[in-house]
Tab-separated table of N, CA and C in Angstrom:
chain	number	residue	atom	x	y	z
W	1	MET	N	-44.617	29.805	61.319
W	1	MET	CA	-43.686	30.308	60.202
W	1	MET	C	-44.272	32.259	60.068
W	2	LYS	N	-44.183	32.751	61.686
W	2	LYS	CA	-44.636	34.217	60.915
W	2	LYS	C	-43.399	34.881	61.667
W	3	ARG	N	-42.587	33.892	62.033
W	3	ARG	CA	-41.469	34.329	62.456
W	3	ARG	C	-40.452	34.581	61.472
W	4	GLY	N	-40.939	33.335	60.851
W	4	GLY	CA	-39.196	33.179	59.542
W	4	GLY	C	-40.031	34.233	58.434
W	5	LYS	N	-41.102	34.332	58.427
W	5	LYS	CA	-41.304	35.333	57.207
W	5	LYS	C	-40.659	36.497	58.321
W	6	LEU	N	-40.983	37.009	58.838
W	6	LEU	CA	-40.322	38.709	60.259
W	6	LEU	C	-38.615	38.741	59.959
W	7	VAL	N	-37.624	37.184	59.889
W	7	VAL	CA	-36.641	36.965	59.865
W	7	VAL	C	-36.758	37.087	58.896
W	8	LEU	N	-37.181	36.708	57.090
W	8	LEU	CA	-36.876	37.239	55.948
W	8	LEU	C	-37.064	38.781	55.532
W	9	LEU	N	-38.363	39.328	56.195
W	9	LEU	CA	-38.007	40.771	55.614
W	9	LEU	C	-36.843	41.725	56.580
W	10	SER	N	-36.746	41.193	57.797
W	10	SER	CA	-35.610	41.797	58.310
W	10	SER	C	-34.331	42.021	57.495
W	11	LEU	N	-34.173	40.361	57.372
W	11	LEU	CA	-32.573	40.296	56.243
W	11	LEU	C	-32.893	41.046	55.000
W	12	ILE	N	-34.308	41.654	54.365
W	12	ILE	CA	-34.005	42.324	53.429
W	12	ILE	C	-34.265	43.327	53.395
W	13	THR	N	-34.514	43.779	55.197
W	13	THR	CA	-34.751	45.067	54.862
W	13	THR	C	-32.564	45.928	55.151
W	14	VAL	N	-31.919	44.296	56.019
W	14	VAL	CA	-30.552	45.231	56.491
W	14	VAL	C	-30.159	44.897	54.661
W	15	LEU	N	-30.061	44.339	53.856
W	15	LEU	CA	-29.470	44.350	52.393
W	15	LEU	C	-29.594	45.514	52.217
W	16	VAL	N	-31.126	46.340	52.358
W	16	VAL	CA	-31.421	47.416	51.089
W	16	VAL	C	-30.732	48.933	51.804
W	17	LEU	N	-30.729	48.232	53.590
W	17	LEU	CA	-29.728	49.810	53.765
W	17	LEU	C	-29.093	50.273	54.049
W	18	THR	N	-27.897	49.418	54.504
W	18	THR	CA	-26.726	48.943	55.190
W	18	THR	C	-25.954	49.669	53.857
W	19	GLY	N	-24.286	50.217	54.281
W	19	GLY	CA	-23.585	50.293	53.418
W	19	GLY	C	-21.676	50.214	52.377
W	20	CYS	N	-17.127	46.180	49.952
W	20	CYS	CA	-16.403	46.815	49.137
W	20	CYS	C	-15.504	46.188	48.374
W	21	GLY	N	-15.684	46.430	47.197
W	21	GLY	CA	-14.648	44.715	46.648
W	21	GLY	C	-15.917	43.272	46.352
W	22	LYS	N	-15.201	42.837	45.124
W	22	LYS	CA	-16.713	41.944	44.748
W	22	LYS	C	-16.107	40.920	46.165
W	23	LYS	N	-16.875	40.241	46.576
W	23	LYS	CA	-17.142	39.049	47.614
W	23	LYS	C	-18.157	38.092	47.167
W	24	GLU	N	-18.300	37.289	48.424
W	24	GLU	CA	-19.770	36.533	48.542
W	24	GLU	C	-19.619	36.168	50.209
W	25	LEU	N	-20.573	37.002	50.929
W	25	LEU	CA	-21.083	35.841	51.470
W	25	LEU	C	-22.234	34.972	51.762
W	26	THR	N	-21.794	33.672	52.106
W	26	THR	CA	-22.956	32.723	52.473
W	26	THR	C	-22.899	32.860	54.462
W	27	CYS	N	-24.820	32.814	54.263
W	27	CYS	CA	-24.931	32.423	55.610
W	27	CYS	C	-25.838	31.520	55.910
W	28	THR	N	-25.956	30.878	57.572
W	28	THR	CA	-27.026	30.024	57.061
W	28	THR	C	-27.323	29.654	58.752
W	29	MET	N	-28.479	28.750	58.737
W	29	MET	CA	-29.630	29.299	60.006
W	29	MET	C	-30.722	28.099	59.801
W	30	SER	N	-30.667	27.057	60.664
W	30	SER	CA	-31.598	26.176	61.567
W	30	SER	C	-32.470	26.829	61.922
W	31	THR	N	-33.752	26.409	61.795
W	31	THR	CA	-34.961	27.179	63.321
W	31	THR	C	-35.768	25.519	62.714
W	32	GLU	N	-36.406	25.726	64.021
W	32	GLU	CA	-37.647	25.146	64.145
W	32	GLU	C	-38.873	26.156	64.715
W	33	GLU	N	-40.115	25.295	63.475
W	33	GLU	CA	-41.541	26.615	64.165
W	33	GLU	C	-42.332	24.736	63.959
W	34	SER	N	-43.119	25.040	64.908
W	34	SER	CA	-44.008	24.348	65.119
W	34	SER	C	-44.363	22.947	64.798
W	35	GLY	N	-43.352	22.386	64.481
W	35	GLY	CA	-42.583	20.803	64.956
W	35	GLY	C	-41.757	21.225	63.616
W	36	ALA	N	-42.403	22.141	62.417
W	36	ALA	CA	-41.535	21.967	61.560
W	36	ALA	C	-40.001	22.799	61.428
W	37	LYS	N	-38.880	21.272	60.528
W	37	LYS	CA	-37.378	22.366	60.701
W	37	LYS	C	-37.230	22.881	59.196
W	38	ILE	N	-36.919	23.961	59.943
W	38	ILE	CA	-36.468	24.971	58.584
W	38	ILE	C	-34.684	25.190	58.823
W	39	ASP	N	-34.213	25.106	57.462
W	39	ASP	CA	-33.152	25.154	57.059
W	39	ASP	C	-32.666	26.484	55.893
W	40	SER	N	-32.424	27.415	56.323
W	40	SER	CA	-32.431	28.400	55.465
W	40	SER	C	-30.556	28.920	55.172
W	41	THR	N	-30.189	29.505	54.217
W	41	THR	CA	-28.843	29.482	53.470
W	41	THR	C	-29.791	30.684	52.567
W	42	VAL	N	-28.446	31.432	53.241
W	42	VAL	CA	-28.678	32.965	51.923
W	42	VAL	C	-27.376	33.152	51.442
W	43	VAL	N	-26.504	33.440	49.745
W	43	VAL	CA	-26.323	34.006	49.328
W	43	VAL	C	-26.020	35.596	48.620
W	44	VAL	N	-25.244	36.217	49.143
W	44	VAL	CA	-24.879	37.383	48.879
W	44	VAL	C	-23.656	37.950	48.163
W	45	LYS	N	-24.444	38.884	46.964
W	45	LYS	CA	-22.828	38.789	46.603
W	45	LYS	C	-22.765	40.329	45.778
W	46	PHE	N	-21.251	40.729	46.726
W	46	PHE	CA	-20.954	41.958	46.599
W	46	PHE	C	-20.379	42.565	45.303
W	47	ASP	N	-20.652	44.226	44.742
W	47	ASP	CA	-19.941	44.639	43.148
W	47	ASP	C	-19.612	45.319	44.557
W	48	GLY	N	-18.336	45.768	44.771
W	48	GLY	CA	-17.354	47.400	44.988
W	48	GLY	C	-18.648	47.405	46.207
W	49	LYS	N	-19.079	48.184	46.595
W	49	LYS	CA	-20.529	48.429	47.761
W	49	LYS	C	-22.056	48.658	47.278
W	50	THR	N	-22.167	47.694	46.337
W	50	THR	CA	-23.316	47.596	46.111
W	50	THR	C	-23.422	46.430	45.782
W	51	VAL	N	-25.430	45.356	46.145
W	51	VAL	CA	-24.943	44.231	46.369
W	51	VAL	C	-24.937	43.850	44.910
W	52	GLU	N	-24.639	42.673	44.487
W	52	GLU	CA	-25.202	42.279	42.614
W	52	GLU	C	-25.803	41.185	42.841
W	53	ASP	N	-26.069	41.080	43.397
W	53	ASP	CA	-27.002	39.689	43.526
W	53	ASP	C	-27.750	38.904	44.858
W	54	MET	N	-28.780	37.821	45.304
W	54	MET	CA	-29.287	37.570	45.852
W	54	MET	C	-29.796	36.135	45.622
W	55	ASN	N	-29.483	34.843	46.812
W	55	ASN	CA	-30.425	34.094	46.616
W	55	ASN	C	-30.656	33.480	47.953
W	56	MET	N	-31.724	32.899	47.944
W	56	MET	CA	-32.250	32.364	49.862
W	56	MET	C	-33.224	31.109	49.410
W	57	THR	N	-32.432	29.936	49.903
W	57	THR	CA	-33.065	28.920	49.903
W	57	THR	C	-33.340	28.244	51.318
W	58	MET	N	-34.227	27.967	51.515
W	58	MET	CA	-34.648	26.725	52.741
W	58	MET	C	-35.730	26.149	52.541
W	59	ASP	N	-34.991	24.818	52.951
W	59	ASP	CA	-35.302	23.379	53.046
W	59	ASP	C	-36.178	23.485	54.559
W	60	VAL	N	-37.705	22.898	54.313
W	60	VAL	CA	-38.589	22.865	54.949
W	60	VAL	C	-39.455	21.622	55.068
W	61	GLU	N	-38.383	21.266	56.510
W	61	GLU	CA	-38.764	19.254	56.438
W	61	GLU	C	-40.171	19.826	57.808
W	62	ILE	N	-41.387	18.548	57.042
W	62	ILE	CA	-42.382	18.819	57.120
W	62	ILE	C	-42.543	17.497	57.968
W	63	PRO	N	-43.096	17.922	58.824
W	63	PRO	CA	-43.534	16.420	59.734
W	63	PRO	C	-44.623	15.453	59.591
W	64	GLU	N	-44.228	14.428	59.960
W	64	GLU	CA	-45.939	13.223	59.598
W	64	GLU	C	-46.928	14.185	60.172
W	65	SER	N	-47.098	14.816	61.134
W	65	SER	CA	-48.196	15.129	61.561
W	65	SER	C	-48.691	16.761	61.597
W	66	LEU	N	-47.800	16.864	60.139
W	66	LEU	CA	-48.506	18.475	59.305
W	66	LEU	C	-48.306	18.227	57.889
W	67	GLN	N	-48.454	17.038	57.949
W	67	GLN	CA	-48.424	16.566	56.158
W	67	GLN	C	-49.878	17.377	55.199
W	68	ALA	N	-50.856	17.679	56.197
W	68	ALA	CA	-52.431	18.268	55.882
W	68	ALA	C	-51.911	19.167	55.764
W	69	GLN	N	-50.765	20.954	55.965
W	69	GLN	CA	-50.539	22.084	55.483
W	69	GLN	C	-49.704	21.771	54.538
W	70	LYS	N	-48.652	21.072	53.748
W	70	LYS	CA	-48.229	20.948	53.096
W	70	LYS	C	-48.797	21.992	52.006
W	71	GLU	N	-49.862	21.704	50.974
W	71	GLU	CA	-49.684	22.704	50.402
W	71	GLU	C	-50.604	23.713	51.095
W	72	VAL	N	-51.088	24.219	51.711
W	72	VAL	CA	-50.978	25.559	52.406
W	72	VAL	C	-49.444	26.389	52.489
W	73	LEU	N	-48.628	25.562	53.012
W	73	LEU	CA	-47.192	25.611	52.733
W	73	LEU	C	-46.875	26.301	50.662
W	74	ARG	N	-47.378	25.578	50.469
W	74	ARG	CA	-46.699	25.658	49.330
W	74	ARG	C	-47.106	27.115	48.567
W	75	ALA	N	-48.614	27.001	48.499
W	75	ALA	CA	-49.417	28.583	48.400
W	75	ALA	C	-48.762	29.153	48.719
W	76	PHE	N	-48.677	29.720	50.206
W	76	PHE	CA	-48.116	30.894	50.784
W	76	PHE	C	-46.856	31.356	50.591
W	77	TYR	N	-46.084	30.572	50.638
W	77	TYR	CA	-43.726	31.056	48.785
W	77	TYR	C	-44.949	30.416	48.081
W	78	GLU	N	-45.970	30.649	47.093
W	78	GLU	CA	-45.405	31.046	46.043
W	78	GLU	C	-46.228	31.679	46.030
W	79	LYS	N	-47.197	32.131	46.535
W	79	LYS	CA	-47.375	33.706	46.052
W	79	LYS	C	-46.516	34.500	46.260
W	80	ALA	N	-45.395	34.492	47.518
W	80	ALA	CA	-44.360	34.951	47.857
W	80	ALA	C	-43.003	35.682	46.735
W	81	ASP	N	-43.701	34.638	45.654
W	81	ASP	CA	-42.694	34.146	44.863
W	81	ASP	C	-41.549	33.405	44.972
W	82	PHE	N	-41.787	32.158	45.649
W	82	PHE	CA	-40.844	31.712	45.645
W	82	PHE	C	-40.768	30.401	44.760
W	83	LYS	N	-39.508	29.679	44.262
W	83	LYS	CA	-39.968	28.756	43.927
W	83	LYS	C	-40.638	27.801	44.027
W	84	VAL	N	-40.630	27.021	44.390
W	84	VAL	CA	-40.966	25.849	45.205
W	84	VAL	C	-41.182	24.474	44.562
W	85	GLU	N	-40.474	23.452	45.536
W	85	GLU	CA	-40.446	22.077	44.906
W	85	GLU	C	-40.526	21.089	46.291
W	86	ASP	N	-41.168	19.443	45.580
W	86	ASP	CA	-40.708	18.772	46.982
W	86	ASP	C	-40.127	18.344	46.988
W	87	SER	N	-39.178	17.917	48.461
W	87	SER	CA	-38.237	17.087	48.933
W	87	SER	C	-38.667	15.582	49.113
W	88	GLU	N	-37.878	15.578	50.011
W	88	GLU	CA	-38.116	13.700	50.528
W	88	GLU	C	-38.705	14.071	51.705
W	89	THR	N	-38.356	15.434	52.465
W	89	THR	CA	-38.849	15.698	53.352
W	89	THR	C	-39.554	16.584	53.965
W	90	GLY	N	-40.402	17.375	52.737
W	90	GLY	CA	-41.161	18.749	52.750
W	90	GLY	C	-40.666	19.516	51.575
W	91	LEU	N	-40.639	20.435	51.898
W	91	LEU	CA	-40.805	22.115	50.328
W	91	LEU	C	-39.175	22.277	50.448
W	92	LYS	N	-38.798	22.402	49.205
W	92	LYS	CA	-36.823	23.420	48.800
W	92	LYS	C	-37.887	24.857	48.544
W	93	LEU	N	-37.707	25.572	49.278
W	93	LEU	CA	-38.056	26.986	49.048
W	93	LEU	C	-37.114	27.709	48.060
W	94	THR	N	-36.653	28.628	46.679
W	94	THR	CA	-35.177	29.497	46.644
W	94	THR	C	-36.038	30.691	45.635
W	95	ALA	N	-35.438	31.061	46.099
W	95	ALA	CA	-35.405	33.091	45.448
W	95	ALA	C	-34.035	33.651	45.056
W	96	ASP	N	-34.309	33.942	44.190
W	96	ASP	CA	-33.361	35.158	44.018
W	96	ASP	C	-33.217	36.156	43.398
W	97	ALA	N	-32.453	37.104	43.204
W	97	ALA	CA	-32.536	38.603	43.157
W	97	ALA	C	-33.829	39.247	41.285
W	98	ASP	N	-33.926	38.512	40.795
W	98	ASP	CA	-34.092	38.332	38.947
W	98	ASP	C	-36.403	37.286	39.768
W	99	SER	N	-36.600	36.939	41.262
W	99	SER	CA	-37.232	36.716	41.231
W	99	SER	C	-38.239	38.213	41.586
W	100	LYS	N	-39.463	37.821	41.234
W	100	LYS	CA	-40.589	39.522	41.666
W	100	LYS	C	-40.448	39.944	43.469
W	101	TYR	N	-40.224	38.537	44.265
W	101	TYR	CA	-40.070	39.077	45.631
W	101	TYR	C	-38.741	39.317	46.268
W	102	PHE	N	-38.070	39.940	45.321
W	102	PHE	CA	-36.974	40.164	44.995
W	102	PHE	C	-36.465	41.743	44.905
W	103	GLU	N	-36.634	41.789	43.628
W	103	GLU	CA	-37.109	42.502	42.292
W	103	GLU	C	-38.134	43.936	42.423
W	104	GLN	N	-38.879	44.160	44.089
W	104	GLN	CA	-39.214	45.796	44.635
W	104	GLN	C	-38.311	45.596	45.237
W	105	LEU	N	-36.978	44.716	46.215
W	105	LEU	CA	-36.068	45.613	46.738
W	105	LEU	C	-35.198	46.201	45.357
W	106	LYS	N	-35.044	46.487	44.198
W	106	LYS	CA	-34.222	46.849	43.815
W	106	LYS	C	-32.242	47.045	44.159
W	107	LEU	N	-32.406	45.137	44.290
W	107	LEU	CA	-30.927	45.277	44.810
W	107	LEU	C	-29.519	45.716	44.317
W	108	GLY	N	-29.819	45.446	43.441
W	108	GLY	CA	-28.468	47.064	42.161
W	108	GLY	C	-28.190	47.912	43.046
W	109	GLU	N	-29.426	48.427	43.356
W	109	GLU	CA	-29.030	49.827	43.582
W	109	GLU	C	-29.035	49.933	45.131
W	110	SER	N	-28.434	48.830	46.479
W	110	SER	CA	-28.593	48.675	47.637
W	110	SER	C	-27.172	48.921	47.901
W	111	LYS	N	-26.923	49.509	48.843
W	111	LYS	CA	-25.955	49.693	49.488
W	111	LYS	C	-25.410	49.650	50.236
W	112	ALA	N	-24.344	48.373	50.474
W	112	ALA	CA	-24.891	47.643	51.237
W	112	ALA	C	-22.903	47.123	51.526
W	113	SER	N	-22.484	47.422	52.633
W	113	SER	CA	-21.158	46.580	52.731
W	113	SER	C	-21.430	45.560	53.252
W	114	TYR	N	-20.325	44.779	52.884
W	114	TYR	CA	-20.236	42.980	53.395
W	114	TYR	C	-20.397	42.899	55.113
W	115	ASP	N	-19.093	43.499	55.524
W	115	ASP	CA	-19.080	43.877	56.511
W	115	ASP	C	-20.901	43.980	57.387
W	116	ASP	N	-21.366	45.306	57.085
W	116	ASP	CA	-22.459	45.737	57.994
W	116	ASP	C	-23.607	43.961	57.715
W	117	THR	N	-23.822	44.007	56.365
W	117	THR	CA	-24.405	42.752	55.872
W	117	THR	C	-24.234	41.070	56.664
W	118	LYS	N	-23.508	40.718	56.819
W	118	LYS	CA	-22.606	39.896	57.513
W	118	LYS	C	-22.864	40.576	59.488
W	119	GLU	N	-22.933	41.367	59.605
W	119	GLU	CA	-22.856	41.552	61.235
W	119	GLU	C	-24.698	41.775	60.994
W	120	GLN	N	-25.638	41.859	60.462
W	120	GLN	CA	-26.996	42.015	60.587
W	120	GLN	C	-27.677	40.421	61.157
W	121	LEU	N	-26.792	40.284	59.586
W	121	LEU	CA	-27.257	37.995	59.133
W	121	LEU	C	-27.065	37.801	60.816
W	122	GLU	N	-25.687	37.976	61.052
W	122	GLU	CA	-25.662	37.844	62.533
W	122	GLU	C	-26.576	37.052	64.046
W	123	LYS	N	-26.817	38.966	63.981
W	123	LYS	CA	-27.761	39.327	64.971
W	123	LYS	C	-28.794	38.687	64.366
W	124	SER	N	-29.423	38.124	63.862
W	124	SER	CA	-30.678	37.733	63.297
W	124	SER	C	-30.596	36.057	63.280
W	125	GLY	N	-29.609	35.411	63.549
W	125	GLY	CA	-29.520	34.003	64.008
W	125	GLY	C	-28.443	33.141	63.070
W	126	PHE	N	-27.662	34.307	62.226
W	126	PHE	CA	-27.579	33.040	61.028
W	126	PHE	C	-26.202	33.391	61.134
W	127	THR	N	-25.289	31.974	61.128
W	127	THR	CA	-24.155	31.893	61.045
W	127	THR	C	-23.367	32.232	59.492
W	128	CYS	N	-22.658	32.751	59.710
W	128	CYS	CA	-21.573	33.617	58.154
W	128	CYS	C	-19.981	33.180	57.800
W	129	LYS	N	-20.069	32.573	56.569
W	129	LYS	CA	-18.576	33.057	56.678
W	129	LYS	C	-18.453	33.160	55.064
């Protein structure tokens, strides 16, 4: 899970630091860590040269062998201000630009071009369309 946190923080940093028109970028990535499969989707909406909105969803498939750690994961992500719901296979996590998690990043003030953001997400392992 540490790698997942590091990837998330890297993505957020990229979005804040990089620098046109109203566009939407959707990127996905599937990873597996400690037996848990994580499918992540990031949707970034641009208004000119600024990030207008951002949403992140992660579906965490927790195998039977790790079910005892499910509540620990839930508490960790809730503390990071993700909305956490049970799913058939584990947990569904969501965070948007209105969450405390992203609020500190001041997304509306960030200068991030669509192309630079896409490039950085792809370098982080995401597939973007």
